[in-house]
PDB file of C-alpha atoms in Angstrom:
ATOM      1  CA  MET A  36     -44.333-139.659  75.894  1.00 61.00           C
ATOM      2  CA  THR A  37     -41.396-138.196  77.778  1.00 74.00           C
ATOM      3  CA  THR A  38     -40.433-140.118  80.902  1.00 83.00           C
ATOM      4  CA  VAL A  39     -40.597-138.134  84.146  1.00 91.00           C
ATOM      5  CA  CYS A  40     -39.345-138.986  87.618  1.00 93.00           C
ATOM      6  CA  PRO A  41     -41.790-140.857  89.887  1.00 95.00           C
ATOM      7  CA  TRP A  42     -42.302-137.842  92.162  1.00 96.00           C
ATOM      8  CA  HIS A  43     -43.436-135.772  89.152  1.00 96.00           C
ATOM      9  CA  GLU A  44     -45.992-138.212  87.723  1.00 95.00           C
ATOM     10  CA  THR A  45     -48.920-136.722  89.635  1.00 95.00           C
ATOM     11  CA  VAL A  46     -47.864-133.176  88.668  1.00 95.00           C
ATOM     12  CA  LEU A  47     -47.782-134.141  85.004  1.00 95.00           C
ATOM     13  CA  GLU A  48     -51.145-135.876  85.199  1.00 95.00           C
ATOM     14  CA  ASN A  49     -52.929-133.012  86.959  1.00 95.00           C
ATOM     15  CA  THR A  50     -51.460-130.003  85.123  1.00 95.00           C
ATOM     16  CA  THR A  51     -53.467-128.647  82.200  1.00 94.00           C
ATOM     17  CA  ALA A  52     -52.413-126.154  79.550  1.00 92.00           C
ATOM     18  CA  THR A  53     -52.732-122.432  80.236  1.00 92.00           C
ATOM     19  CA  ALA A  54     -51.522-119.444  78.263  1.00 92.00           C
ATOM     20  CA  ALA A  55     -48.312-119.087  80.307  1.00 94.00           C
ATOM     21  CA  THR A  56     -46.793-121.452  82.856  1.00 95.00           C
ATOM     22  CA  LEU A  57     -43.608-120.986  84.849  1.00 95.00           C
ATOM     23  CA  LEU A  58     -42.122-124.233  86.117  1.00 96.00           C
ATOM     24  CA  LEU A  59     -39.611-123.803  88.933  1.00 95.00           C
ATOM     25  CA  SER A  60     -37.783-127.055  89.536  1.00 93.00           C
ATOM     26  CA  ASP A  61     -34.138-127.994  89.943  1.00 91.00           C
ATOM     27  CA  ALA A  62     -32.520-129.875  87.065  1.00 88.00           C
ATOM     28  CA  GLY A  63     -31.041-132.323  89.553  1.00 90.00           C
ATOM     29  CA  ASN A  64     -34.567-133.203  90.691  1.00 93.00           C
ATOM     30  CA  GLY A  65     -35.866-133.825  87.175  1.00 93.00           C
ATOM     31  CA  GLY A  66     -37.155-130.350  86.335  1.00 93.00           C
ATOM     32  CA  GLY A  67     -35.953-130.525  82.733  1.00 92.00           C
ATOM     33  CA  GLU A  68     -37.668-133.838  82.074  1.00 93.00           C
ATOM     34  CA  LEU A  69     -40.911-132.505  83.554  1.00 95.00           C
ATOM     35  CA  ALA A  70     -40.710-129.371  81.394  1.00 95.00           C
ATOM     36  CA  LEU A  71     -40.391-131.431  78.219  1.00 94.00           C
ATOM     37  CA  ALA A  72     -43.207-133.783  79.238  1.00 94.00           C
ATOM     38  CA  LEU A  73     -45.498-130.833  79.994  1.00 96.00           C
ATOM     39  CA  ALA A  74     -44.674-129.212  76.652  1.00 95.00           C
ATOM     40  CA  GLU A  75     -45.543-132.432  74.856  1.00 93.00           C
ATOM     41  CA  LYS A  76     -48.793-132.738  76.805  1.00 95.00           C
ATOM     42  CA  PHE A  77     -49.723-129.096  76.159  1.00 95.00           C
ATOM     43  CA  CYS A  78     -49.324-129.584  72.401  1.00 94.00           C
ATOM     44  CA  GLY A  79     -52.292-131.946  72.620  1.00 92.00           C
ATOM     45  CA  GLU A  80     -53.527-134.505  70.144  1.00 88.00           C
ATOM     46  CA  GLY A  81     -52.055-134.795  66.681  1.00 85.00           C
ATOM     47  CA  SER A  82     -48.760-135.902  65.189  1.00 83.00           C
ATOM     48  CA  GLY A  83     -45.427-134.308  64.471  1.00 84.00           C
ATOM     49  CA  ALA A  84     -43.143-132.047  66.447  1.00 88.00           C
ATOM     50  CA  ALA A  85     -43.327-128.875  64.362  1.00 91.00           C
ATOM     51  CA  ASP A  86     -45.653-127.154  66.826  1.00 94.00           C
ATOM     52  CA  LEU A  87     -43.071-127.203  69.618  1.00 94.00           C
ATOM     53  CA  LEU A  88     -40.369-124.517  69.561  1.00 94.00           C
ATOM     54  CA  ILE A  89     -37.412-125.055  71.892  1.00 93.00           C
ATOM     55  CA  THR A  90     -35.423-122.061  73.114  1.00 93.00           C
ATOM     56  CA  LEU A  91     -32.153-122.526  74.981  1.00 89.00           C
ATOM     57  CA  PRO A  92     -29.461-120.219  76.347  1.00 86.00           C
ATOM     58  CA  GLU A  93     -26.480-119.324  74.204  1.00 81.00           C
ATOM     59  CA  ASN A  94     -23.366-118.642  76.273  1.00 75.00           C
ATOM     60  CA  ASN A  95     -25.564-118.557  79.387  1.00 77.00           C
ATOM     61  CA  HIS A  96     -27.888-115.923  77.902  1.00 85.00           C
ATOM     62  CA  ILE A  97     -31.221-115.890  76.095  1.00 91.00           C
ATOM     63  CA  SER A  98     -31.211-112.900  73.789  1.00 91.00           C
ATOM     64  CA  VAL A  99     -33.882-110.457  72.663  1.00 94.00           C
ATOM     65  CA  ALA A 100     -33.602-111.912  69.150  1.00 94.00           C
ATOM     66  CA  ALA A 101     -34.432-115.388  70.468  1.00 94.00           C
ATOM     67  CA  ILE A 102     -37.518-114.089  72.281  1.00 95.00           C
ATOM     68  CA  ARG A 103     -38.671-112.155  69.213  1.00 95.00           C
ATOM     69  CA  HIS A 104     -38.422-115.338  67.155  1.00 95.00           C
ATOM     70  CA  LEU A 105     -40.464-117.126  69.828  1.00 95.00           C
ATOM     71  CA  ILE A 106     -43.144-114.429  69.607  1.00 94.00           C
ATOM     72  CA  THR A 107     -43.275-114.834  65.813  1.00 94.00           C
ATOM     73  CA  PHE A 108     -43.576-118.613  66.198  1.00 95.00           C
ATOM     74  CA  LEU A 109     -46.581-118.190  68.492  1.00 94.00           C
ATOM     75  CA  SER A 110     -48.258-115.807  66.064  1.00 92.00           C
ATOM     76  CA  PHE A 111     -49.003-118.671  63.639  1.00 92.00           C
ATOM     77  CA  ALA A 112     -51.714-121.296  63.971  1.00 92.00           C
ATOM     78  CA  PRO A 113     -50.817-124.888  64.910  1.00 93.00           C
ATOM     79  CA  VAL A 114     -49.766-127.116  62.023  1.00 91.00           C
ATOM     80  CA  SER A 115     -50.703-130.611  63.160  1.00 91.00           C
ATOM     81  CA  ARG A 116     -51.367-130.465  66.906  1.00 93.00           C
ATOM     82  CA  GLN A 117     -54.047-128.805  69.067  1.00 93.00           C
ATOM     83  CA  ARG A 118     -51.732-126.032  70.230  1.00 94.00           C
ATOM     84  CA  ARG A 119     -48.456-124.341  69.450  1.00 95.00           C
ATOM     85  CA  VAL A 120     -46.103-124.481  72.421  1.00 96.00           C
ATOM     86  CA  ALA A 121     -43.014-122.348  72.919  1.00 96.00           C
ATOM     87  CA  LEU A 122     -40.757-123.951  75.517  1.00 96.00           C
ATOM     88  CA  VAL A 123     -37.997-121.864  77.107  1.00 95.00           C
ATOM     89  CA  LEU A 124     -35.472-124.015  78.938  1.00 92.00           C
ATOM     90  CA  GLN A 125     -33.375-122.385  81.659  1.00 90.00           C
ATOM     91  CA  ALA A 126     -35.474-119.227  81.457  1.00 93.00           C
ATOM     92  CA  GLU A 127     -33.446-117.653  84.262  1.00 90.00           C
ATOM     93  CA  CYS A 128     -30.838-116.934  81.560  1.00 89.00           C
ATOM     94  CA  MET A 129     -33.090-114.376  79.837  1.00 90.00           C
ATOM     95  CA  GLN A 130     -31.512-110.960  79.595  1.00 85.00           C
ATOM     96  CA  ALA A 131     -33.569-108.100  81.043  1.00 89.00           C
ATOM     97  CA  ALA A 132     -34.436-106.783  77.588  1.00 92.00           C
ATOM     98  CA  ALA A 133     -35.487-110.280  76.490  1.00 93.00           C
ATOM     99  CA  ALA A 134     -37.775-110.659  79.501  1.00 92.00           C
ATOM    100  CA  ASN A 135     -39.334-107.258  78.788  1.00 93.00           C
ATOM    101  CA  ALA A 136     -39.931-108.237  75.162  1.00 92.00           C
ATOM    102  CA  LEU A 137     -41.944-111.206  76.387  1.00 93.00           C
ATOM    103  CA  LEU A 138     -44.381-109.194  78.502  1.00 92.00           C
ATOM    104  CA  LYS A 139     -46.861-108.291  75.755  1.00 87.00           C
ATOM    105  CA  THR A 140     -47.131-111.949  74.707  1.00 87.00           C
ATOM    106  CA  LEU A 141     -47.805-112.915  78.322  1.00 88.00           C
ATOM    107  CA  GLU A 142     -50.640-110.369  78.467  1.00 83.00           C
ATOM    108  CA  GLU A 143     -52.403-111.612  75.307  1.00 81.00           C
ATOM    109  CA  PRO A 144     -53.456-115.236  75.911  1.00 75.00           C
ATOM    110  CA  HIS A 145     -54.749-117.437  73.063  1.00 82.00           C
ATOM    111  CA  HIS A 146     -56.512-120.768  73.417  1.00 83.00           C
ATOM    112  CA  ASP A 147     -54.205-122.478  70.912  1.00 90.00           C
ATOM    113  CA  LYS A 148     -50.902-120.844  71.944  1.00 93.00           C
ATOM    114  CA  VAL A 149     -48.970-121.818  75.069  1.00 95.00           C
ATOM    115  CA  LEU A 150     -45.789-120.452  76.579  1.00 96.00           C
ATOM    116  CA  LEU A 151     -43.920-122.702  79.015  1.00 97.00           C
ATOM    117  CA  LEU A 152     -40.890-121.403  80.924  1.00 96.00           C
ATOM    118  CA  TRP A 153     -38.652-123.681  82.926  1.00 95.00           C
ATOM    119  CA  ALA A 154     -36.253-122.122  85.425  1.00 93.00           C
ATOM    120  CA  SER A 155     -34.003-124.308  87.520  1.00 83.00           C
ATOM    121  CA  VAL A 156     -33.001-121.406  89.769  1.00 74.00           C
ATOM    122  CA  ASN A 157     -35.615-119.552  91.795  1.00 67.00           C
ATOM    123  CA  GLY A 158     -35.509-115.793  92.263  1.00 68.00           C
ATOM    124  CA  GLN A 159     -33.678-114.777  89.079  1.00 81.00           C
ATOM    125  CA  LEU A 160     -36.631-114.033  86.831  1.00 87.00           C
ATOM    126  CA  PRO A 161     -38.100-110.501  86.810  1.00 88.00           C
ATOM    127  CA  ALA A 162     -41.233-110.075  88.912  1.00 89.00           C
ATOM    128  CA  THR A 163     -43.024-108.711  85.840  1.00 90.00           C
ATOM    129  CA  VAL A 164     -42.637-112.108  84.140  1.00 92.00           C
ATOM    130  CA  VAL A 165     -43.379-114.202  87.220  1.00 91.00           C
ATOM    131  CA  SER A 166     -46.596-112.307  88.025  1.00 91.00           C
ATOM    132  CA  ARG A 167     -47.999-113.003  84.538  1.00 92.00           C
ATOM    133  CA  CYS A 168     -47.486-116.774  84.680  1.00 93.00           C
ATOM    134  CA  ARG A 169     -49.260-119.646  86.349  1.00 93.00           C
ATOM    135  CA  MET A 170     -46.661-120.854  88.873  1.00 93.00           C
ATOM    136  CA  LEU A 171     -45.796-124.521  89.123  1.00 95.00           C
ATOM    137  CA  MET A 172     -43.427-125.519  91.935  1.00 94.00           C
ATOM    138  CA  PRO A 173     -43.358-129.315  92.360  1.00 95.00           C
ATOM    139  CA  ALA A 174     -41.898-130.631  95.583  1.00 92.00           C
ATOM    140  CA  ALA A 175     -38.414-132.106  95.612  1.00 93.00           C
ATOM    141  CA  PRO A 176     -38.211-135.851  96.268  1.00 94.00           C
ATOM    142  CA  THR A 177     -37.853-137.038  99.831  1.00 94.00           C
ATOM    143  CA  LYS A 178     -34.456-138.427 100.795  1.00 93.00           C
ATOM    144  CA  ALA A 179     -35.926-141.930 100.771  1.00 94.00           C
ATOM    145  CA  ALA A 180     -37.413-141.453  97.280  1.00 95.00           C
ATOM    146  CA  ALA A 181     -34.160-139.953  96.030  1.00 94.00           C
ATOM    147  CA  ALA A 182     -32.155-142.892  97.375  1.00 94.00           C
ATOM    148  CA  THR A 183     -34.534-145.449  95.854  1.00 95.00           C
ATOM    149  CA  TYR A 184     -34.441-143.770  92.449  1.00 94.00           C
ATOM    150  CA  THR A 185     -30.664-143.324  92.478  1.00 93.00           C
ATOM    151  CA  LYS A 186     -30.032-147.016  93.140  1.00 93.00           C
ATOM    152  CA  THR A 187     -31.190-147.802  89.606  1.00 91.00           C
ATOM    153  CA  HIS A 188     -30.752-144.476  87.768  1.00 89.00           C
ATOM    154  CA  GLY A 189     -27.688-142.823  89.261  1.00 86.00           C
ATOM    155  CA  ASN A 190     -24.752-143.092  91.640  1.00 87.00           C
ATOM    156  CA  VAL A 191     -25.784-143.612  95.251  1.00 89.00           C
ATOM    157  CA  ASP A 192     -22.268-142.809  96.476  1.00 86.00           C
ATOM    158  CA  LEU A 193     -22.664-139.253  95.151  1.00 87.00           C
ATOM    159  CA  LEU A 194     -26.152-138.620  96.499  1.00 90.00           C
ATOM    160  CA  ALA A 195     -25.001-136.730  99.613  1.00 88.00           C
ATOM    161  CA  TYR A 196     -22.425-134.826  97.546  1.00 87.00           C
ATOM    162  CA  CYS A 197     -25.215-133.721  95.183  1.00 88.00           C
ATOM    163  CA  ALA A 198     -27.459-132.562  98.059  1.00 88.00           C
ATOM    164  CA  HIS A 199     -29.845-135.501  97.496  1.00 91.00           C
ATOM    165  CA  ARG A 200     -30.670-134.432  93.938  1.00 92.00           C
ATOM    166  CA  PRO A 201     -30.822-137.838  92.202  1.00 93.00           C
ATOM    167  CA  LEU A 202     -30.311-136.807  88.599  1.00 90.00           C
ATOM    168  CA  ALA A 203     -27.325-134.635  89.472  1.00 87.00           C
ATOM    169  CA  THR A 204     -25.405-137.775  90.447  1.00 87.00           C
ATOM    170  CA  THR A 205     -25.198-138.792  86.780  1.00 81.00           C
ATOM    171  CA  HIS A 206     -23.207-135.671  85.890  1.00 77.00           C
ATOM    172  CA  TYR A 207     -20.060-136.733  87.742  1.00 77.00           C
ATOM    173  CA  PRO A 208     -17.523-139.500  87.267  1.00 73.00           C
ATOM    174  CA  PRO A 209     -17.849-142.199  89.955  1.00 71.00           C
ATOM    175  CA  ASN A 210     -14.643-141.233  91.798  1.00 77.00           C
ATOM    176  CA  TRP A 211     -14.991-137.442  91.530  1.00 77.00           C
ATOM    177  CA  GLN A 212     -15.809-136.873  95.192  1.00 82.00           C
ATOM    178  CA  ILE A 213     -12.985-139.142  96.387  1.00 85.00           C
ATOM    179  CA  GLU A 214     -10.451-137.539  94.074  1.00 84.00           C
ATOM    180  CA  ILE A 215     -11.344-134.027  95.239  1.00 84.00           C
ATOM    181  CA  ALA A 216     -11.188-135.061  98.893  1.00 89.00           C
ATOM    182  CA  ASN A 217      -7.833-136.812  98.461  1.00 91.00           C
ATOM    183  CA  TYR A 218      -6.311-133.554  97.235  1.00 91.00           C
ATOM    184  CA  LEU A 219      -8.009-131.131  99.595  1.00 92.00           C
ATOM    185  CA  GLN A 220      -7.366-133.102 102.765  1.00 94.00           C
ATOM    186  CA  GLN A 221      -3.652-132.419 102.215  1.00 94.00           C
ATOM    187  CA  GLY A 222      -4.325-128.869 103.420  1.00 94.00           C
ATOM    188  CA  ALA A 223      -1.185-126.737 103.524  1.00 93.00           C
ATOM    189  CA  GLU A 224       0.783-129.579 101.888  1.00 94.00           C
ATOM    190  CA  LEU A 225      -1.444-129.588  98.822  1.00 93.00           C
ATOM    191  CA  ASP A 226       0.521-130.089  95.597  1.00 91.00           C
ATOM    192  CA  ILE A 227      -1.181-127.496  93.426  1.00 91.00           C
ATOM    193  CA  ASN A 228       0.525-128.570  90.200  1.00 89.00           C
ATOM    194  CA  ALA A 229      -0.744-132.116  90.699  1.00 87.00           C
ATOM    195  CA  ALA A 230      -4.242-131.083  91.781  1.00 86.00           C
ATOM    196  CA  LEU A 231      -4.843-128.428  89.138  1.00 82.00           C
ATOM    197  CA  PRO A 232      -5.403-130.749  86.122  1.00 75.00           C
ATOM    198  CA  ALA A 233      -8.026-132.743  88.011  1.00 71.00           C
ATOM    199  CA  LEU A 234      -9.750-129.568  89.181  1.00 72.00           C
ATOM    200  CA  THR A 235      -9.775-127.694  85.875  1.00 65.00           C
ATOM    201  CA  ALA A 236      -9.977-130.355  83.167  1.00 57.00           C
ATOM    202  CA  GLY A 237     -13.288-130.833  81.391  1.00 51.00           C
ATOM    203  CA  VAL A 238     -14.854-134.129  82.339  1.00 47.00           C
ATOM    204  CA  GLU A 239     -16.586-136.175  79.666  1.00 47.00           C
ATOM    205  CA  GLN A 240     -19.893-136.710  81.385  1.00 51.00           C
ATOM    206  CA  GLN A 241     -23.039-138.363  80.159  1.00 55.00           C
ATOM    207  CA  LEU A 242     -25.794-136.066  78.996  1.00 62.00           C
ATOM    208  CA  ALA A 243     -28.547-135.228  81.424  1.00 73.00           C
ATOM    209  CA  THR A 244     -31.752-137.027  80.473  1.00 78.00           C
ATOM    210  CA  TRP A 245     -33.567-133.807  79.601  1.00 82.00           C
ATOM    211  CA  GLN A 246     -30.727-132.851  77.256  1.00 80.00           C
ATOM    212  CA  GLN A 247     -30.951-136.210  75.523  1.00 80.00           C
ATOM    213  CA  GLN A 248     -34.686-135.728  75.133  1.00 84.00           C
ATOM    214  CA  VAL A 249     -34.213-132.264  73.635  1.00 85.00           C
ATOM    215  CA  LEU A 250     -31.914-133.779  71.025  1.00 82.00           C
ATOM    216  CA  GLU A 251     -34.554-136.395  70.262  1.00 84.00           C
ATOM    217  CA  TYR A 252     -37.233-133.721  69.785  1.00 85.00           C
ATOM    218  CA  ILE A 253     -34.968-131.832  67.405  1.00 83.00           C
ATOM    219  CA  LYS A 254     -34.322-135.013  65.411  1.00 82.00           C
ATOM    220  CA  GLN A 255     -38.091-135.555  65.194  1.00 85.00           C
ATOM    221  CA  GLY A 256     -38.598-132.119  63.670  1.00 85.00           C
ATOM    222  CA  ALA A 257     -39.130-129.800  66.630  1.00 86.00           C
ATOM    223  CA  PRO A 258     -37.563-126.483  65.607  1.00 89.00           C
ATOM    224  CA  LEU A 259     -34.704-125.199  67.715  1.00 87.00           C
ATOM    225  CA  ASN A 260     -34.845-121.429  68.074  1.00 90.00           C
ATOM    226  CA  PRO A 261     -32.353-120.287  65.404  1.00 87.00           C
ATOM    227  CA  HIS A 262     -31.089-117.540  67.711  1.00 85.00           C
ATOM    228  CA  CYS A 263     -29.721-120.154  70.094  1.00 80.00           C
ATOM    229  CA  ALA A 264     -26.364-121.779  69.582  1.00 62.00           C
ATOM    230  CA  GLU A 265     -26.392-124.886  67.402  1.00 59.00           C
ATOM    231  CA  TRP A 266     -27.088-127.452  70.084  1.00 56.00           C
ATOM    232  CA  GLU A 267     -25.079-130.544  69.300  1.00 51.00           C
ATOM    233  CA  GLU A 268     -23.846-133.212  71.665  1.00 45.00           C
ATOM    234  CA  SER A 269     -20.316-131.859  71.452  1.00 42.00           C
ATOM    235  CA  LYS A 270     -21.508-128.520  72.815  1.00 45.00           C
ATOM    236  CA  ILE A 271     -23.647-129.717  75.690  1.00 44.00           C
ATOM    237  CA  ILE A 272     -21.243-132.202  77.204  1.00 43.00           C
ATOM    238  CA  GLY A 273     -19.624-129.847  79.686  1.00 47.00           C
ATOM    239  CA  GLY A 274     -16.761-129.991  82.093  1.00 50.00           C
ATOM    240  CA  ILE A 275     -17.083-129.999  85.847  1.00 58.00           C
ATOM    241  CA  ASN A 276     -15.414-127.019  87.438  1.00 62.00           C
ATOM    242  CA  GLY A 277     -13.185-127.753  90.406  1.00 68.00           C
ATOM    243  CA  LEU A 278     -14.716-124.909  92.392  1.00 80.00           C
ATOM    244  CA  ASP A 279     -17.817-127.063  92.823  1.00 81.00           C
ATOM    245  CA  GLY A 280     -15.889-129.584  94.880  1.00 85.00           C
ATOM    246  CA  LEU A 281     -13.841-127.014  96.768  1.00 89.00           C
ATOM    247  CA  LEU A 282     -16.909-124.972  97.704  1.00 91.00           C
ATOM    248  CA  LYS A 283     -18.647-128.029  99.109  1.00 91.00           C
ATOM    249  CA  TRP A 284     -15.499-129.070 100.974  1.00 94.00           C
ATOM    250  CA  VAL A 285     -15.179-125.645 102.578  1.00 96.00           C
ATOM    251  CA  SER A 286     -18.909-125.592 103.352  1.00 96.00           C
ATOM    252  CA  ASP A 287     -18.447-128.839 105.276  1.00 96.00           C
ATOM    253  CA  GLY A 288     -15.385-127.316 106.941  1.00 96.00           C
ATOM    254  CA  VAL A 289     -17.447-124.379 108.180  1.00 96.00           C
ATOM    255  CA  ARG A 290     -20.006-126.833 109.550  1.00 96.00           C
ATOM    256  CA  SER A 291     -17.186-128.627 111.337  1.00 96.00           C
ATOM    257  CA  THR A 292     -16.208-125.408 113.150  1.00 96.00           C
ATOM    258  CA  TYR A 293     -19.740-125.410 114.616  1.00 95.00           C
ATOM    259  CA  ALA A 294     -19.482-129.100 115.593  1.00 94.00           C
ATOM    260  CA  LEU A 295     -21.950-130.071 112.854  1.00 95.00           C
ATOM    261  CA  ALA A 296     -21.617-133.183 110.709  1.00 94.00           C
ATOM    262  CA  PRO A 297     -20.455-132.749 107.081  1.00 94.00           C
ATOM    263  CA  ILE A 298     -23.145-132.868 104.400  1.00 92.00           C
ATOM    264  CA  PHE A 299     -21.139-133.446 101.228  1.00 91.00           C
ATOM    265  CA  PHE A 300     -18.080-135.314 102.540  1.00 92.00           C
ATOM    266  CA  PRO A 301     -19.443-137.344 105.475  1.00 90.00           C
ATOM    267  CA  ALA A 302     -16.548-139.822 105.345  1.00 90.00           C
ATOM    268  CA  HIS A 303     -14.017-137.042 105.992  1.00 93.00           C
ATOM    269  CA  ALA A 304     -15.428-135.594 109.203  1.00 95.00           C
ATOM    270  CA  ALA A 305     -12.241-136.286 111.209  1.00 96.00           C
ATOM    271  CA  VAL A 306      -9.960-134.695 108.575  1.00 96.00           C
ATOM    272  CA  LEU A 307     -12.148-131.600 108.318  1.00 96.00           C
ATOM    273  CA  GLN A 308     -12.221-131.237 112.100  1.00 95.00           C
ATOM    274  CA  GLN A 309      -8.429-131.362 112.192  1.00 95.00           C
ATOM    275  CA  LEU A 310      -8.043-128.807 109.380  1.00 95.00           C
ATOM    276  CA  THR A 311     -10.536-126.337 110.864  1.00 96.00           C
ATOM    277  CA  GLU A 312      -9.779-126.562 114.566  1.00 95.00           C
ATOM    278  CA  GLY A 313      -9.456-123.063 116.044  1.00 94.00           C
ATOM    279  CA  LYS A 314      -9.999-121.396 112.638  1.00 95.00           C
ATOM    280  CA  LYS A 315     -13.725-120.642 112.575  1.00 95.00           C
ATOM    281  CA  LYS A 316     -13.401-117.039 111.322  1.00 96.00           C
ATOM    282  CA  LYS A 317     -10.768-117.936 108.713  1.00 96.00           C
ATOM    283  CA  TRP A 318     -12.930-120.670 107.220  1.00 97.00           C
ATOM    284  CA  LEU A 319     -16.031-118.478 107.230  1.00 96.00           C
ATOM    285  CA  ASP A 320     -14.115-115.691 105.488  1.00 96.00           C
ATOM    286  CA  PHE A 321     -12.719-118.132 102.934  1.00 96.00           C
ATOM    287  CA  TYR A 322     -16.196-119.486 102.218  1.00 95.00           C
ATOM    288  CA  ARG A 323     -17.421-115.925 101.524  1.00 94.00           C
ATOM    289  CA  TYR A 324     -14.367-115.393  99.304  1.00 93.00           C
ATOM    290  CA  LEU A 325     -15.246-118.483  97.217  1.00 91.00           C
ATOM    291  CA  ILE A 326     -18.837-117.304  96.792  1.00 89.00           C
ATOM    292  CA  GLN A 327     -17.542-113.982  95.460  1.00 87.00           C
ATOM    293  CA  ARG A 328     -14.990-115.628  93.157  1.00 83.00           C
ATOM    294  CA  ARG A 329     -17.578-118.021  91.731  1.00 77.00           C
ATOM    295  CA  ALA A 330     -18.735-115.336  89.291  1.00 71.00           C
ATOM    296  CA  LEU A 331     -15.529-115.843  87.287  1.00 70.00           C
ATOM    297  CA  GLN A 332     -15.484-119.614  87.159  1.00 63.00           C
ATOM    298  CA  THR A 333     -16.866-119.937  83.617  1.00 59.00           C
ATOM    299  CA  HIS A 334     -14.566-117.341  82.066  1.00 61.00           C
ATOM    300  CA  PRO A 335     -12.412-119.267  79.534  1.00 57.00           C
ATOM    301  CA  LEU A 336      -9.419-116.909  79.731  1.00 55.00           C
ATOM    302  CA  VAL A 337      -8.846-117.085  83.462  1.00 55.00           C
ATOM    303  CA  LYS A 338      -9.686-120.717  84.194  1.00 62.00           C
ATOM    304  CA  ASP A 339      -6.198-121.973  85.064  1.00 70.00           C
ATOM    305  CA  LEU A 340      -4.969-118.815  86.806  1.00 77.00           C
ATOM    306  CA  TYR A 341      -8.277-118.486  88.620  1.00 79.00           C
ATOM    307  CA  MET A 342      -8.123-121.949  90.165  1.00 83.00           C
ATOM    308  CA  ARG A 343      -4.402-121.642  90.930  1.00 86.00           C
ATOM    309  CA  GLU A 344      -5.030-118.421  92.879  1.00 88.00           C
ATOM    310  CA  ILE A 345      -7.864-120.062  94.824  1.00 90.00           C
ATOM    311  CA  LEU A 346      -5.776-123.126  95.672  1.00 91.00           C
ATOM    312  CA  TYR A 347      -2.906-120.977  96.947  1.00 93.00           C
ATOM    313  CA  ALA A 348      -5.453-119.180  99.151  1.00 94.00           C
ATOM    314  CA  TYR A 349      -6.674-122.574 100.376  1.00 95.00           C
ATOM    315  CA  GLN A 350      -3.123-123.579 101.249  1.00 95.00           C
ATOM    316  CA  ARG A 351      -2.706-120.435 103.348  1.00 94.00           C
ATOM    317  CA  LEU A 352      -6.031-121.133 105.036  1.00 94.00           C
ATOM    318  CA  CYS A 353      -4.759-124.507 106.263  1.00 93.00           C
ATOM    319  CA  ILE A 354      -1.435-123.295 107.664  1.00 89.00           C
TER     320      ILE A 354
END
């Protein structure tokens, strides 16, 4: 049985299979692990993994072809388990046409066919899909529960940086937060050429638990939707984009202009206050600028130039 986080144990125990379920839960709070555990539970008694189809995004998209294959998979009777389960991970990545292709399946429930969608981001799925699913929105862990869990399963030093999402702390190197802060606190004196490699280089990070479990299911015989990218370890160990750290730093800077304590960099309150003093509008405008520029952060052709432009803008902000 898939291991879930302590705050999800009751949800797993009390949730029964229905024709279509939409799970909305952040990956950093264990949403992926819960999705896999629910899929396993929904399959019911029996042996083997052939009755569980896993669909994943390819290049941040889930295509119409992938959804059509899912529909075909659900059209057949279970092989060795009580039900056939089609699990869509990161369902918010479905293209509009893919979501529309799914509607007829959502409207024709079968007792031995189950569709489970997991979305880690709320508000990005079409209302036509959401309205046809049983909604499951487990609560996030309390700060105390997150801290307790992270002491043995993550990096407590990064808990505030990761907005108290315990599993997200495992996606960063131990000194990531400190390294980012050491560069950014230089303000107008920032050495961009020195900072850029740290901000743009891919970081070899450990796999999220739910990703490891997906690999295990595939090894056990669970079919991966053939219209997804071949999902090997080398392709799911991702880099950490420097904009993540900069955005959180600037967010704390904006808070500083309102005399509020930093959330992500609490140890750098004095530095942030010095950098932002008398510059409330400039820091607010820069924060909006980063939000707009974030849309380009995954584009492989502009990665270096993109971050260099942003860091020059940050330098000017601190003058």
